[in-house]
XYZ file of C-alpha atoms in Angstrom:
367
model
C 0.000 0.000 0.000
C 1.608 3.273 -1.022
C 2.097 6.020 1.524
C -0.606 8.634 1.712
C 0.349 11.306 -0.816
C 1.124 14.857 0.242
C 0.352 16.422 -3.124
C -1.545 13.904 -5.270
C -2.725 14.586 -8.790
C -6.152 16.067 -9.467
C -9.020 13.815 -10.553
C -7.843 11.736 -13.480
C -9.664 12.402 -16.690
C -11.709 15.364 -15.515
C -9.392 18.185 -16.479
C -10.371 19.844 -13.218
C -8.027 22.469 -11.827
C -7.332 22.926 -8.144
C -10.335 24.223 -6.214
C -11.399 24.881 -3.133
C -20.525 0.978 16.271
C -20.878 1.782 19.296
C -23.359 -1.100 18.900
C -24.513 -3.598 16.328
C -27.442 -1.353 15.502
C -25.425 1.699 14.600
C -22.944 2.679 11.924
C -21.065 4.903 14.384
C -18.066 2.602 14.359
C -14.373 2.534 14.113
C -11.024 3.690 15.124
C -13.360 6.016 16.968
C -12.778 4.946 20.545
C -9.093 4.382 19.878
C -7.926 7.502 18.093
C -6.520 10.586 19.734
C -3.328 12.563 20.146
C -0.666 11.097 22.390
C 0.661 12.945 25.388
C 3.996 14.624 24.852
C 5.256 14.933 28.414
C 4.974 13.263 31.800
C 5.397 9.543 32.604
C 1.714 8.729 32.211
C -1.197 10.970 31.317
C -4.425 11.171 29.396
C -4.233 11.570 25.646
C -6.071 14.530 24.150
C -9.240 13.288 22.424
C -10.076 15.133 19.256
C -13.646 15.939 18.286
C -14.826 14.021 15.235
C -17.404 15.363 12.817
C -20.147 13.012 11.678
C -22.451 13.932 8.821
C -25.426 11.969 10.148
C -26.551 12.660 13.696
C -29.461 11.679 15.905
C -32.648 13.380 14.718
C -34.054 15.239 17.710
C -37.713 15.230 16.621
C -37.670 11.599 15.509
C -41.050 9.943 15.053
C -40.768 6.419 13.645
C -44.481 6.226 12.835
C -44.490 9.438 10.810
C -41.297 8.388 9.007
C -42.748 4.984 8.163
C -45.842 6.688 6.756
C -43.685 9.060 4.705
C -41.745 6.142 3.197
C -44.947 4.260 2.400
C -46.396 7.301 0.628
C -43.127 7.764 -1.275
C -43.436 4.262 -2.736
C -47.217 4.023 -3.191
C -48.815 4.290 -6.612
C -46.998 5.054 -9.860
C -43.373 6.117 -9.595
C -41.288 6.674 -6.523
C -40.513 9.844 -4.592
C -36.740 9.323 -4.454
C -36.129 12.807 -3.083
C -38.222 12.080 0.010
C -36.483 8.748 0.560
C -33.022 10.312 0.245
C -33.797 13.167 2.610
C -35.290 10.937 5.279
C -32.604 8.231 5.256
C -29.754 10.768 5.265
C -31.135 12.601 8.302
C -31.758 9.561 10.515
C -29.149 7.440 12.269
C -28.859 3.728 11.625
C -30.561 2.982 14.939
C -33.452 5.276 13.983
C -33.763 3.683 10.534
C -34.062 0.260 12.154
C -36.914 1.563 14.320
C -38.613 2.910 11.188
C -38.284 -0.525 9.571
C -39.995 -2.160 12.558
C -42.727 0.490 12.640
C -43.296 0.062 8.892
C -43.925 -3.659 9.253
C -46.164 -3.065 12.283
C -48.266 -0.456 10.482
C -48.537 -2.028 7.031
C -47.620 -5.692 7.395
C -45.006 -5.156 4.704
C -41.229 -5.569 4.594
C -39.596 -2.153 4.105
C -36.405 -3.547 2.571
C -38.376 -5.597 0.035
C -40.432 -2.554 -0.903
C -37.286 -0.437 -1.313
C -35.636 -3.098 -3.465
C -38.743 -3.293 -5.638
C -38.890 0.467 -6.163
C -35.175 1.230 -6.500
C -32.353 -0.159 -8.588
C -28.646 -0.122 -9.338
C -26.169 1.442 -6.942
C -28.893 3.692 -5.534
C -30.583 0.551 -4.245
C -27.229 -0.778 -2.960
C -26.507 2.258 -0.798
C -30.072 2.509 0.522
C -29.979 -1.147 1.623
C -26.541 -0.552 3.184
C -27.984 2.352 5.179
C -30.835 0.138 6.387
C -28.656 -2.764 7.575
C -27.483 -3.045 11.190
C -23.810 -2.015 11.213
C -22.498 -5.400 12.362
C -24.539 -7.177 9.672
C -23.196 -4.830 7.014
C -19.584 -5.394 8.098
C -20.100 -9.148 8.361
C -21.563 -9.211 4.854
C -18.624 -7.170 3.564
C -16.171 -9.624 5.128
C -18.023 -12.570 3.599
C -17.840 -11.001 0.137
C -14.125 -10.333 0.645
C -13.288 -14.007 1.203
C -16.003 -15.835 -0.743
C -15.150 -17.374 -4.112
C -11.929 -16.912 -6.045
C -9.471 -14.381 -4.693
C -9.507 -12.360 -1.491
C -9.996 -8.636 -0.922
C -7.193 -8.241 1.601
C -7.597 -4.459 1.718
C -11.183 -4.785 2.911
C -10.210 -7.280 5.625
C -7.504 -4.889 6.831
C -9.821 -1.871 6.767
C -12.648 -3.389 8.791
C -10.580 -5.288 11.356
C -8.174 -2.372 11.916
C -10.808 0.327 12.380
C -13.521 -1.296 14.496
C -13.626 -1.291 18.294
C -13.406 -4.481 20.346
C -17.166 -4.492 20.929
C -17.830 -3.951 17.230
C -15.517 -6.791 16.185
C -17.266 -9.138 18.591
C -20.641 -8.045 17.191
C -19.376 -8.638 13.643
C -18.304 -12.168 14.554
C -21.749 -12.895 15.997
C -23.489 -11.428 12.943
C -21.295 -13.448 10.587
C -22.323 -16.684 12.304
C -25.987 -15.606 12.411
C -26.100 -14.639 8.713
C -23.934 -17.343 7.152
C -23.819 -20.199 9.691
C -20.036 -20.002 9.484
C -17.143 -18.948 11.707
C -15.405 -15.833 10.395
C -12.084 -16.727 12.043
C -12.050 -20.120 10.344
C -12.989 -18.575 6.995
C -10.255 -15.928 7.194
C -7.741 -18.500 8.401
C -8.584 -20.723 5.432
C -8.283 -17.869 2.943
C -5.008 -16.296 4.108
C -1.597 -17.562 5.131
C 1.647 -16.856 6.951
C 2.232 -13.800 9.098
C -0.655 -11.964 7.446
C -3.074 -14.661 8.611
C -1.669 -14.351 12.160
C -2.079 -10.568 11.970
C -5.784 -10.835 11.002
C -6.506 -13.573 13.544
C -4.917 -11.404 16.227
C -7.170 -8.470 15.268
C -10.206 -10.759 15.374
C -9.555 -11.487 19.058
C -10.757 -7.922 19.799
C -8.260 -7.559 22.611
C -6.814 -4.099 21.945
C -6.331 -1.843 24.956
C -8.945 0.908 24.578
C -7.835 3.185 27.405
C -6.827 6.786 26.702
C -3.920 6.902 29.148
C -0.455 7.100 27.601
C 2.506 5.556 29.430
C 5.627 7.159 27.980
C 8.013 4.764 29.744
C 6.252 1.794 28.143
C 6.140 3.649 24.827
C 9.911 4.053 24.944
C 10.376 0.381 25.821
C 8.067 -0.778 23.005
C 9.836 1.499 20.521
C 13.105 -0.243 21.412
C 11.453 -3.652 20.979
C 10.251 -2.660 17.495
C 13.680 -1.327 16.561
C 15.436 -4.494 17.768
C 12.866 -6.624 15.924
C 13.513 -4.847 12.620
C 16.134 -2.243 11.841
C 18.383 -3.348 14.706
C 18.878 -6.934 13.545
C 19.433 -9.121 10.518
C 16.007 -10.230 9.337
C 12.696 -9.292 10.958
C 10.827 -10.619 13.973
C 7.305 -10.045 12.678
C 5.731 -11.408 15.855
C 7.025 -8.466 17.905
C 5.490 -5.983 15.460
C 2.253 -7.982 15.500
C 2.029 -8.039 19.301
C 2.509 -4.293 19.702
C 0.488 -2.996 16.725
C -2.493 -5.239 17.450
C -2.744 -4.881 21.239
C -1.670 -1.359 22.217
C -4.206 1.479 22.349
C -4.135 3.986 19.512
C -2.944 6.869 21.732
C -0.221 4.582 23.095
C 0.816 3.571 19.557
C 1.114 7.211 18.589
C 3.522 7.728 21.494
C 5.447 4.585 20.519
C 5.878 5.862 16.955
C 7.153 9.174 18.280
C 9.681 7.397 20.492
C 10.709 5.163 17.597
C 11.646 8.175 15.477
C 14.137 9.193 18.191
C 16.136 5.958 17.994
C 15.878 5.060 14.299
C 16.961 6.977 11.247
C 13.740 5.782 9.618
C 10.148 6.653 10.446
C 8.100 3.647 11.654
C 6.151 3.533 8.380
C 9.354 3.557 6.345
C 10.839 0.843 8.578
C 7.810 -1.396 8.015
C 8.163 -0.892 4.251
C 11.829 -1.860 4.472
C 11.317 -4.864 6.728
C 8.102 -6.417 5.395
C 6.297 -7.120 2.161
C 2.920 -7.976 0.697
C -0.303 -8.000 2.681
C 1.397 -7.996 6.087
C 3.222 -4.795 5.163
C -0.032 -3.247 3.943
C -1.867 -4.231 7.124
C 0.728 -2.850 9.487
C 1.179 0.357 7.498
C -2.602 0.784 7.575
C -2.581 0.696 11.375
C 0.193 3.316 11.459
C -1.789 5.565 9.100
C -5.031 5.100 11.042
C -3.302 5.939 14.319
C -1.797 9.103 12.852
C -4.733 10.348 10.786
C -7.705 8.058 10.271
C -9.720 10.540 8.142
C -6.763 10.842 5.738
C -6.549 7.023 5.565
C -10.167 6.862 4.418
C -9.773 9.862 2.103
C -7.033 8.020 0.226
C -9.250 4.942 -0.095
C -12.070 7.099 -1.471
C -9.704 8.691 -3.990
C -8.513 5.285 -5.180
C -12.124 4.075 -5.503
C -12.872 6.817 -8.046
C -9.615 7.700 -9.809
C -9.086 6.646 -13.410
C -11.553 4.633 -15.454
C -14.445 3.045 -13.605
C -15.525 3.296 -9.989
C -15.108 0.867 -7.110
C -18.676 1.382 -5.922
C -18.430 -1.206 -3.142
C -15.621 0.725 -1.471
C -17.270 4.084 -2.103
C -20.560 2.947 -0.564
C -18.905 1.127 2.346
C -16.818 4.089 3.489
C -19.555 6.709 3.027
C -22.093 4.595 4.918
C -19.905 3.291 7.746
C -18.210 6.631 8.427
C -21.331 8.807 8.165
C -21.986 8.631 11.931
C -18.308 8.792 12.865
C -16.070 11.230 10.990
C -17.266 11.594 7.408
C -16.996 15.386 7.466
C -13.386 15.045 8.658
C -12.726 12.642 5.774
C -14.304 15.123 3.370
C -12.033 17.882 4.675
C -8.906 15.704 4.507
C -9.817 14.745 0.930
C -9.813 18.416 -0.072
C -6.430 18.947 1.609
C -4.836 15.922 -0.052
C -6.265 16.277 -3.544
C -7.006 19.999 -3.876
C -10.485 19.101 -5.075
C -13.690 18.642 -3.132
C -15.011 15.166 -2.449
C -18.376 16.346 -3.785
C -16.750 17.238 -7.136
C -15.079 13.840 -7.341
C -18.343 12.051 -6.593
C -20.277 14.225 -9.061
C -17.808 13.396 -11.822
C -17.914 9.658 -11.104
C -21.578 8.932 -10.362
C -25.005 9.961 -11.598
C -28.717 10.104 -10.844
C -30.153 9.325 -7.427
C -26.987 7.425 -6.526
C -25.016 10.647 -6.870
C -27.675 12.643 -5.003
C -27.666 10.372 -1.944
C -23.857 10.310 -1.799
C -23.705 14.099 -1.959
C -26.387 14.356 0.723
C -24.450 12.001 3.017
C -21.232 14.030 2.828
C -23.020 17.319 3.494
C -23.393 19.041 6.849
C -27.004 18.930 7.963
C -28.497 22.264 9.006
């Protein structure tokens, strides 16, 4: 995985110049509870927790019955009021949408998802269904697609398992078994190999420290362990990297990386590139990037999903939906910084119709 660019090219082919889970029923997931700035002084102190900007927030005047009635009217008779559907779904949280789904069935004896699938189509249907799924079910389904059939989407496995909290990972494992009558750890183990398999299995244990206290003495000690496991020896002890990157809290990792830069002539990301290869390298570099700047990590993934010919709609939908209640506005802002072009412009150039409209609505600040 290449390093996140500091001055990437503008949108390929557009000719555009530079311009300005907390639970299984919510998409408010991720690096969320892990990420913050490490303390810079003192033997042990709290890390500063930054404020993240979600684009979808709890609707204060929520009325599931009225919303269910609005959706029914939008799909009744000839045609479909897509504008009403887009506005409602983009201004309700995942937990609220699930309540609307239950109210809809109670009021009309009909399945809301089936009605939506009947009325909608294409990628517009895909993103609407994604918005309606419980977060853990959506992630579990994404993991299943990543390992089912020929080939494996290693990047997706890394993204989900590196950015979800312990509680969310445990919920994903339960959902995977519920939906597919299979064990996700066994499936991933059977589809990967070597140190990369060990890395993913370690993440699946959901045993990362989630405290916000930074211990600088331990950070210094761990930095030395990483140096001696890589740059300071012939060959690489991948297990030492695995143990530290998978189990330490994100604020603690940030402090470790800072300490590492004091004893090595290489930055931790550069050291990993020098010492490792393939999917294991990509996975460990991803954790470093998420610790340092998670919104930038996702901004790069969004850019790659749309650059050049064609669009990786699965990635585009997954990131927009799963980050909408976490830090999507931060990702939007980082995208503009990295690529000197708004995320809205990129999306507008790469998508069309109601699919484009709902994406644009999801990345917009709600008044």
